Coordinates of C-alpha atoms and ligand atoms in Angstrom, one line a residue:
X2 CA 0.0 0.0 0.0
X3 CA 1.7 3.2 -0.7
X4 CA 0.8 6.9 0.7
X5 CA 2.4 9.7 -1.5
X6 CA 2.8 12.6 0.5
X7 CA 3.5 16.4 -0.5
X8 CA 6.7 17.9 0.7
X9 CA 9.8 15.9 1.5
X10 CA 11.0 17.3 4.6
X11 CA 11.3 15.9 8.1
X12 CA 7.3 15.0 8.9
X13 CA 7.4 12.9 5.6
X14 CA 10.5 11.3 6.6
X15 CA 8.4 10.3 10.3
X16 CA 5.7 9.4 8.7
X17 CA 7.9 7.4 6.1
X18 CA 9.6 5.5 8.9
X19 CA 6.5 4.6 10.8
X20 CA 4.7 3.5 7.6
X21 CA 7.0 0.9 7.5
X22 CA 6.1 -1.6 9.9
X23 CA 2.0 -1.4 8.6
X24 CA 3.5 -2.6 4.9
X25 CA 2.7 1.6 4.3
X26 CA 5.2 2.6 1.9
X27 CA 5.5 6.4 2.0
X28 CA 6.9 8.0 -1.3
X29 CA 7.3 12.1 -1.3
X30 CA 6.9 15.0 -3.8
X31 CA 9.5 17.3 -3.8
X32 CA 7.0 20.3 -4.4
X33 CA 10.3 22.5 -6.1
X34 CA 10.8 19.9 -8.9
X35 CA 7.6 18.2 -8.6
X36 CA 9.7 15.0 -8.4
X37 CA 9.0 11.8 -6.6
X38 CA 11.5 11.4 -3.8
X39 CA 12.2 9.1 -0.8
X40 CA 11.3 11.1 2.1
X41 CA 14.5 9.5 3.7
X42 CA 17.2 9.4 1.2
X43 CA 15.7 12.1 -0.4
X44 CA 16.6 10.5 -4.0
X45 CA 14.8 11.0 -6.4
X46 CA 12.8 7.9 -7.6
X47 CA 12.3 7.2 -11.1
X48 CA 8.6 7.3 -11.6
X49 CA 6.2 10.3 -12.4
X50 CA 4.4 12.4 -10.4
X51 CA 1.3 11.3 -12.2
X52 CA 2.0 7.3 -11.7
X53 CA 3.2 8.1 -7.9
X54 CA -0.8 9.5 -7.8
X55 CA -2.3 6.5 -9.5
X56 CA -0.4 4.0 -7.5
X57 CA -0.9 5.9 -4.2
X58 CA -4.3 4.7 -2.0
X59 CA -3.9 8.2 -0.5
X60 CA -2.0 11.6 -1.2
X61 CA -1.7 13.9 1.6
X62 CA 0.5 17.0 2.7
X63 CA 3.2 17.3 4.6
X64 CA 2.6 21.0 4.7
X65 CA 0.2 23.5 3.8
X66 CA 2.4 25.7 1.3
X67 CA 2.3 23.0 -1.4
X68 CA 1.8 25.0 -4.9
X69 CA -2.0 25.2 -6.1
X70 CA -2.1 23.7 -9.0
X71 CA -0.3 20.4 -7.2
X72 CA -3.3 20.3 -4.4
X73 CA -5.7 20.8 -7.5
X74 CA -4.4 17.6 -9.7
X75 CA -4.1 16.1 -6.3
X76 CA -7.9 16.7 -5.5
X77 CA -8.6 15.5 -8.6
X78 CA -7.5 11.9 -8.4
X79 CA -10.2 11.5 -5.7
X80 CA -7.3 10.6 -2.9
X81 CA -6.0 13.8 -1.4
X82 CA -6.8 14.0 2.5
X83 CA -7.4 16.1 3.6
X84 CA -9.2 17.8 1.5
X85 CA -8.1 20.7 -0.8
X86 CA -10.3 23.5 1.0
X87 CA -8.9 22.6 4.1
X88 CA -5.1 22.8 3.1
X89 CA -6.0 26.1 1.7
X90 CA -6.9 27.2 4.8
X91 CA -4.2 26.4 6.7
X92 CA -2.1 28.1 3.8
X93 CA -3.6 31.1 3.6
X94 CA -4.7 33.3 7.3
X95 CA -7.4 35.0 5.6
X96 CA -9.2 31.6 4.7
X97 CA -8.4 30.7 8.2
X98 CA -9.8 33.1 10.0
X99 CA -13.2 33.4 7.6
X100 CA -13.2 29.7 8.8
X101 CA -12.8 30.1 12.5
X102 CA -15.5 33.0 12.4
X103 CA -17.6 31.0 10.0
X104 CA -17.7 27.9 12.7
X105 CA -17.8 30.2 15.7
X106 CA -14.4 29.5 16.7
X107 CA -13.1 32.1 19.4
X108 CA -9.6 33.9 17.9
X109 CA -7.6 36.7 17.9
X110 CA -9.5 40.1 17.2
X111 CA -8.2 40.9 14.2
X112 CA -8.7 42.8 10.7
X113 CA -7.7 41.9 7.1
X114 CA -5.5 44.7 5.9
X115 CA -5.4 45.3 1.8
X116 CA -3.8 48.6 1.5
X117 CA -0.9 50.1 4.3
X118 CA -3.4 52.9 5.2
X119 CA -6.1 50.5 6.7
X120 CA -3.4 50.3 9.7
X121 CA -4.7 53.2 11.4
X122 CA -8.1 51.9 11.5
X123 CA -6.2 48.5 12.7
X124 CA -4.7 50.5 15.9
X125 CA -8.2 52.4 16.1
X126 CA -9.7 49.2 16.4
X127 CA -7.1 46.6 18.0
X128 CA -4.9 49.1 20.0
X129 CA -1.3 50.4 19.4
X130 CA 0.2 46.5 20.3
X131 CA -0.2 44.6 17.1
X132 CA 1.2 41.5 15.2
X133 CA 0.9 41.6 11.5
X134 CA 1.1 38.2 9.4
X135 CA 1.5 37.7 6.0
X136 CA -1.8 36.5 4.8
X137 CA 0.5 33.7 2.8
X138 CA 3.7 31.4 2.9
X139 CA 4.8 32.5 6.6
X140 CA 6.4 29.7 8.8
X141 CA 8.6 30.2 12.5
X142 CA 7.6 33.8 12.5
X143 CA 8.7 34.1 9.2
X144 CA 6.5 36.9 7.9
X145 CA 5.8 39.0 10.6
X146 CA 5.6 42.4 11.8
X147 CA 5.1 44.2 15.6
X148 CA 4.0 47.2 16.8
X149 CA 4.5 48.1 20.0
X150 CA 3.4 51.3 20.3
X151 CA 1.9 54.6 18.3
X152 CA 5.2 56.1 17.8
X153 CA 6.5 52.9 15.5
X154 CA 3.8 53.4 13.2
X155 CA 5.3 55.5 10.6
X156 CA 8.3 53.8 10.2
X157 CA 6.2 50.2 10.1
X158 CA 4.7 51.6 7.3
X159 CA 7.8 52.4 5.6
X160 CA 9.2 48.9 6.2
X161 CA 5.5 47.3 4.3
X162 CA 5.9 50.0 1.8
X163 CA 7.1 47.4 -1.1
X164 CA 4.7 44.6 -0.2
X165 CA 1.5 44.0 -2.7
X166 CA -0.9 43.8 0.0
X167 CA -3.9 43.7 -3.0
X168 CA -2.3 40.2 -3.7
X169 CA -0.9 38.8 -0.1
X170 CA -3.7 40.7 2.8
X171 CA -2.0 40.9 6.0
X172 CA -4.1 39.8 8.9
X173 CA -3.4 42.4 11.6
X174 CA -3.8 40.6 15.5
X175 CA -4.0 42.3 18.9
X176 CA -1.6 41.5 20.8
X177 CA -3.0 39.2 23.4
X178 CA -1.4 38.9 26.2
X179 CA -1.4 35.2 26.5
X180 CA -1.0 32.8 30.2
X181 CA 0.9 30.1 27.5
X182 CA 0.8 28.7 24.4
X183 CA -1.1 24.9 24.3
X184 CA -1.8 23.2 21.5
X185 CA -4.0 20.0 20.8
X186 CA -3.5 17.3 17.8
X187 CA -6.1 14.8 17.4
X188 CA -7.2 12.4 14.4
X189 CA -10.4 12.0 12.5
X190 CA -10.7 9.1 10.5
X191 CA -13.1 8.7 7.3
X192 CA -15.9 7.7 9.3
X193 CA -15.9 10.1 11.5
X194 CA -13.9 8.6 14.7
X195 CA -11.5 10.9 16.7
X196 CA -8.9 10.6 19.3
X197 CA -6.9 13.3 20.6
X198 CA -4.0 13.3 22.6
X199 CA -3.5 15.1 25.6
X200 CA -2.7 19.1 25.4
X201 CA 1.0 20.2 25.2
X202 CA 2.7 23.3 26.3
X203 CA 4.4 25.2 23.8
X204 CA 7.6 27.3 24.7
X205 CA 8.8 29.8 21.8
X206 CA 11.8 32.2 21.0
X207 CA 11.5 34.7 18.3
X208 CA 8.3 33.0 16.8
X209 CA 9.7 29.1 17.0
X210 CA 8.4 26.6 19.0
X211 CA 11.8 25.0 21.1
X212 CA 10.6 23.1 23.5
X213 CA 6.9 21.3 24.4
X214 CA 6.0 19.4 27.1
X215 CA 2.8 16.8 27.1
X216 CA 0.6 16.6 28.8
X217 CA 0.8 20.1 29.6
X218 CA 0.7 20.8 33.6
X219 CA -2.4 22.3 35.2
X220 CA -4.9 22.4 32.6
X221 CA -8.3 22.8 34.5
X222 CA -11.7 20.8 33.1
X223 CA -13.0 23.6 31.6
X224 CA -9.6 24.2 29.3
X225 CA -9.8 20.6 28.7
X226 CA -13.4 20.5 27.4
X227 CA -12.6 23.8 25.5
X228 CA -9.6 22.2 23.8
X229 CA -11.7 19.2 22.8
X230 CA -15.2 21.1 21.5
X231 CA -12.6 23.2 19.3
X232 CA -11.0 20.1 18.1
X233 CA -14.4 18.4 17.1
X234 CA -16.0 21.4 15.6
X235 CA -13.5 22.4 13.4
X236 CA -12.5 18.6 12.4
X237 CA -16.5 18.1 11.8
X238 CA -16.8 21.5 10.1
X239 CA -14.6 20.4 7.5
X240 CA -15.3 17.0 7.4
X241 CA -11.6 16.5 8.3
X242 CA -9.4 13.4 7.5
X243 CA -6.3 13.1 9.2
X244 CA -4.3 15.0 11.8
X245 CA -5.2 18.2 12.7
X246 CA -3.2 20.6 14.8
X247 CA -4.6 23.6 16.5
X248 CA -2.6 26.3 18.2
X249 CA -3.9 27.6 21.0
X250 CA -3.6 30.8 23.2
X251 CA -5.0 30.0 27.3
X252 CA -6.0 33.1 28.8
X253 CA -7.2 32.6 32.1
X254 CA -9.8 30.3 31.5
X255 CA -10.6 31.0 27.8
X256 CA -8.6 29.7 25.0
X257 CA -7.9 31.2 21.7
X258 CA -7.3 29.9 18.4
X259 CA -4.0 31.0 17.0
X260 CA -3.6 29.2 13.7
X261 CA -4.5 25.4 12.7
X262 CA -2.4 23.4 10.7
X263 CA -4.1 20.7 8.5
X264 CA -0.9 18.0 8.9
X265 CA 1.3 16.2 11.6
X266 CA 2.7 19.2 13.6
X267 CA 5.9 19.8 15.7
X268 CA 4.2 19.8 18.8
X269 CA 3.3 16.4 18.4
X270 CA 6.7 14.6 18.3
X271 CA 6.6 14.1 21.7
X272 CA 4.2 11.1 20.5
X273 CA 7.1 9.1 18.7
X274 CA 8.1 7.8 22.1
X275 CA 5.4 8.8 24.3
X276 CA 2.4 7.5 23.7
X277 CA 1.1 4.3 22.4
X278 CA 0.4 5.2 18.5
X279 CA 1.9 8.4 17.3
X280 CA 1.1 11.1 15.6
X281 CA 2.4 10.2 11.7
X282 CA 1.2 6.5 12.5
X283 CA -2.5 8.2 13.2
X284 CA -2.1 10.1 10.2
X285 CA -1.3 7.2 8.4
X286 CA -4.9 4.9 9.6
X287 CA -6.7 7.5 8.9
X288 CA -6.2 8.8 5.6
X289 CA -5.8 4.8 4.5
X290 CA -8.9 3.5 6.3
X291 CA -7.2 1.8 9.1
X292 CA -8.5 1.6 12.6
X293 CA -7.2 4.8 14.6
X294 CA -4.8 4.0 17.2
X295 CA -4.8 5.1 20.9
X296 CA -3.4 8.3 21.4
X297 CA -2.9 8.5 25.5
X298 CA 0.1 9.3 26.9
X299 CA 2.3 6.8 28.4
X300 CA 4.5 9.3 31.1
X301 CA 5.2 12.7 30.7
X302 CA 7.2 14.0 28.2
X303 CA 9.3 17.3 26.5
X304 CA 10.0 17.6 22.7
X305 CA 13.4 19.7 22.6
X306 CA 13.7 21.2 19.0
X307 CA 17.5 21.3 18.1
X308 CA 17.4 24.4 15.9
X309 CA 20.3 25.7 13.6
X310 CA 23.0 23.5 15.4
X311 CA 24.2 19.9 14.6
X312 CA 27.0 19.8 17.1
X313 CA 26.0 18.1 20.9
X314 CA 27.2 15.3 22.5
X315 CA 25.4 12.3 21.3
X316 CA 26.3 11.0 24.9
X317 CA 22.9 12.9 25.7
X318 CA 22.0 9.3 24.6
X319 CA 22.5 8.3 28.5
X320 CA 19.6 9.8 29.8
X321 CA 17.6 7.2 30.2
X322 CA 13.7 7.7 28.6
X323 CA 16.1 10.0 26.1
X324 CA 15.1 9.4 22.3
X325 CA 17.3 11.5 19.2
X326 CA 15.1 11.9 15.8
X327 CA 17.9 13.7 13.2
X328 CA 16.5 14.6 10.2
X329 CA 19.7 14.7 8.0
X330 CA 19.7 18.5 7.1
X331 CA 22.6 21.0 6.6
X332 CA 22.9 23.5 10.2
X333 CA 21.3 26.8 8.9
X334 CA 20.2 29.0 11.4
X335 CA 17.0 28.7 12.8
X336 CA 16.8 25.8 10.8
X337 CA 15.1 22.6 12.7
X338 CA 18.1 19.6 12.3
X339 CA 16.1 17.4 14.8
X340 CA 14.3 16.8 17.9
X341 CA 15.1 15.3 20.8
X342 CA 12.5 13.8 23.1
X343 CA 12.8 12.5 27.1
X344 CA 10.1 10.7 28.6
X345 CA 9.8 10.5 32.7
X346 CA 7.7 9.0 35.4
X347 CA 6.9 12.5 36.7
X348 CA 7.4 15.9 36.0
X349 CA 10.2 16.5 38.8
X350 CA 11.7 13.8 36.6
X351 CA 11.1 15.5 33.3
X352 CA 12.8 18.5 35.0
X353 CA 16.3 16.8 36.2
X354 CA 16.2 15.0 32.9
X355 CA 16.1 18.3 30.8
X356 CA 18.8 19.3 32.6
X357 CA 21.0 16.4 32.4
X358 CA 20.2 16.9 28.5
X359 CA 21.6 20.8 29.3
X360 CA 25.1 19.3 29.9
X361 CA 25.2 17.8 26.4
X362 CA 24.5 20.7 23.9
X363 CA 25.2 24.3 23.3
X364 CA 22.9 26.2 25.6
X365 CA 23.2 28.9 22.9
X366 CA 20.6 27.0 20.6
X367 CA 18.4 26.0 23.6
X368 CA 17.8 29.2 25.0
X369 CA 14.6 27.4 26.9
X370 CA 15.5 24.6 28.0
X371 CA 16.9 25.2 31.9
X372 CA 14.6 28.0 32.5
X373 CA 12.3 24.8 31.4
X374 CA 13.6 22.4 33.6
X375 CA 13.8 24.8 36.5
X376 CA 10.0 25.6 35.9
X377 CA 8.7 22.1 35.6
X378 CA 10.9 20.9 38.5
X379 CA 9.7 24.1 40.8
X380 CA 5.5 23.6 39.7
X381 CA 5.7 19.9 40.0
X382 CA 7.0 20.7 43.6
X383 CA 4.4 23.5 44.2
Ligands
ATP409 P1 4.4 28.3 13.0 O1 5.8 27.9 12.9 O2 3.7 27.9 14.2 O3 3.6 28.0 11.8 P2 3.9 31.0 12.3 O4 5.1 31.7 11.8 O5 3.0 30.4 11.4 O6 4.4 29.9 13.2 P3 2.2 32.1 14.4 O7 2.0 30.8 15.0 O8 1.0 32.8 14.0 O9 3.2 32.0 13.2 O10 3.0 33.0 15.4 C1 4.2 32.6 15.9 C2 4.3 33.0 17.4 O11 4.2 34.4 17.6 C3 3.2 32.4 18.2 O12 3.4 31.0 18.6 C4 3.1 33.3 19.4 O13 4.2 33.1 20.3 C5 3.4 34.7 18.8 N1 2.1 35.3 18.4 C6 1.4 35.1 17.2 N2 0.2 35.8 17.2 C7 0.2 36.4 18.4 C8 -0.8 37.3 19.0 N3 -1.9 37.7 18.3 N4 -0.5 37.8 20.2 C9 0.6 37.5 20.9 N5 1.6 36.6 20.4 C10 1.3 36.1 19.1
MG410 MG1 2.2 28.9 14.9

């Protein structure tokens, strides 16, 4: 049975590698080329991009920048999950937020900005503390703008002055001043089954997740119930296949969509080691046909992102519950090279063990990771 998924970075490569023991062969389209690839080797494999569709029982994404007219001969062979409208959506934050207000989803206040001088009606409106997106193609923070105050406004305008914002709307936010950053991933199959896993905390530096931690500590009923009516209403609002990812923003008790992302997403790595099926293998039942998988957590876990580096000890392999995924990619920065996930009986655990990890790497690339560890040991205490 083969899956032929869109893009050819690390998420095909895990969802490649735990295809594998189903009999799932995973084949990937580098979207530059529009070449079939191994999503390991990355060589290219010599068969079109029209027989990789017709062999495949299933084409899905990878990630949601994929060129249009890909999705659209995609869509047409009947096999792309999930579906082409909901890809767009996660591609493009004006479809996304129509969506979320179109399914009574609660998100950022916000307004759609076409031309530079709407921005004055956007700090009318929002307030002087904004973030603007680029309605298209932004990744890591890639992208993105911020206001802090009045006086920046001018020279924020000068800095936008080149973009055609007829063609690429930004989406101006408020700047909401968030307790933390959750997220939840869950699966829907083709008949309508879900499973989610448990909420994980997300900890970022300049717009890039480093470090999550599942299940995320203290999250009250309500939050929980929240999380879980978001999940199912925007997985049954678009009649989702697959894994979904949603973004969240908690504050207090309310949470907030940020952005949803219609793959396997970074914040679920934590599942190749932590729970009993994980996220790529879900992916993989689903948009096949197979039986969904359980998606509980077996301990606690954190998902390290190493990001622009490729130099640690590999000693780190000591720590026991200590798991290195290395996606094979030249160090740029900011670029993510791997992950590195540690599993514990507790959270005091967690802590000690994300500092033992501390010892092994350049702190320079983990700017979160004691200040993590010194939090998780200190609220596990508490
Ligand atoms: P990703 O890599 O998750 O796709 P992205 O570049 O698409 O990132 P967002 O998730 O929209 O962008 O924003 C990146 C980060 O910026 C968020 O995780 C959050 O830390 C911060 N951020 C985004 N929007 C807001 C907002 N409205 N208020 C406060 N902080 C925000
Ligand atoms: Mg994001």
């Amino acid at each position: 049975m083969q899956v032929l998924v869109y893009g050819a970075g690390q998420l095909a490569q895990m969802m490649y590698l735990e295809g594998c023991p189903m009999g799932i062969e995973v084949l990937a389209v580098d979207v530059k080329n529009e070449q079939v690839v191994h999503p390991v080797t990355k060589q290219t494999v010599d068969i079109t991009l029209e027989q990789a569709i017709e062999n495949a029982v299933a084409l899905t994404v990878e990630f949601e920048h994929v060129p249009e007219h890909l999705l659209e001969q995609a869509s047409r062979s009947g096999k792309l999950l999930p579906s082409i409208d909901t890809v767009l959506a996660g591609a493009d934050r004006v479809r996304e937020k129509r969506l979320l207000t179109k399914l009574g989803v609660a998100n950022c206040p916000h307004q759609v900005v076409t031309n530079i001088h709407q921005l004055d009606d956007c700090v009318e409106d929002l307030g002087e503390r904004l973030i603007l997106k680029a309605s298209r193609d932004g990744y890591d923070g890639y992208g993105q703008w911020r206001l802090t105050a009045h006086s920046g406004l001018a020279a924020l305008k000068s800095t936008l002055q080149g973009l055609d914002l007829a063609t690429v709307p930004l989406v101006v936010e408020q700047m909401v001043d968030f307790d933390r950053e959750i997220s939840i991933i869950g699966v829907r199959d083709k008949l309508g089954n879900t499973r989610v896993y448990p909420l994980a905390e997300n900890l970022h530096h300049k717009g890039q997740l480093h470090v999550s931690v599942a299940p995320a500590l203290n999250i009250t009923d309500s939050q929980q119930k929240q999380a879980e009516s978001i999940f199912a209403t925007l997985a049954e609002g678009m009649d989702y296949v697959g894994v979904l990812a949603i973004e969240l923003f908690q504050c207090g008790e309310q949470l907030l969509v940020n952005e949803i992302a219609p793959r396997v997403h970074n914040s679920g790595h934590w599942t190749l080691s932590g729970s009993d099926v994980s996220q790529f293998n879900n992916h993989l039942r689903a948009v096949t046909g197979l039986p969904l998988g359980q998606s509980n957590a077996l301990n606690v876990n954190a998902m390290v992102n190493v990001i622009g580096c490729s130099s640690f000890s590999s000693d780190l392999l000591s720590i026991p519950g200590c798991h290195l995924y290395w996606y094979g990619k030249t160090a740029r920065e900011k670029r993510k090279m791997g992950h590195i996930n540690l599993t514990a009986e507790n959270y005091t655990e967690l802590g000690d063990k994300l500092l033992s990890l501390s010892e092994y790497v350049p702190l320079e690339h983990f700017p979160k990771l004691v200040e993590e560890a010194k939090r998780l040991k200190s609220l596990s205490v508490a």
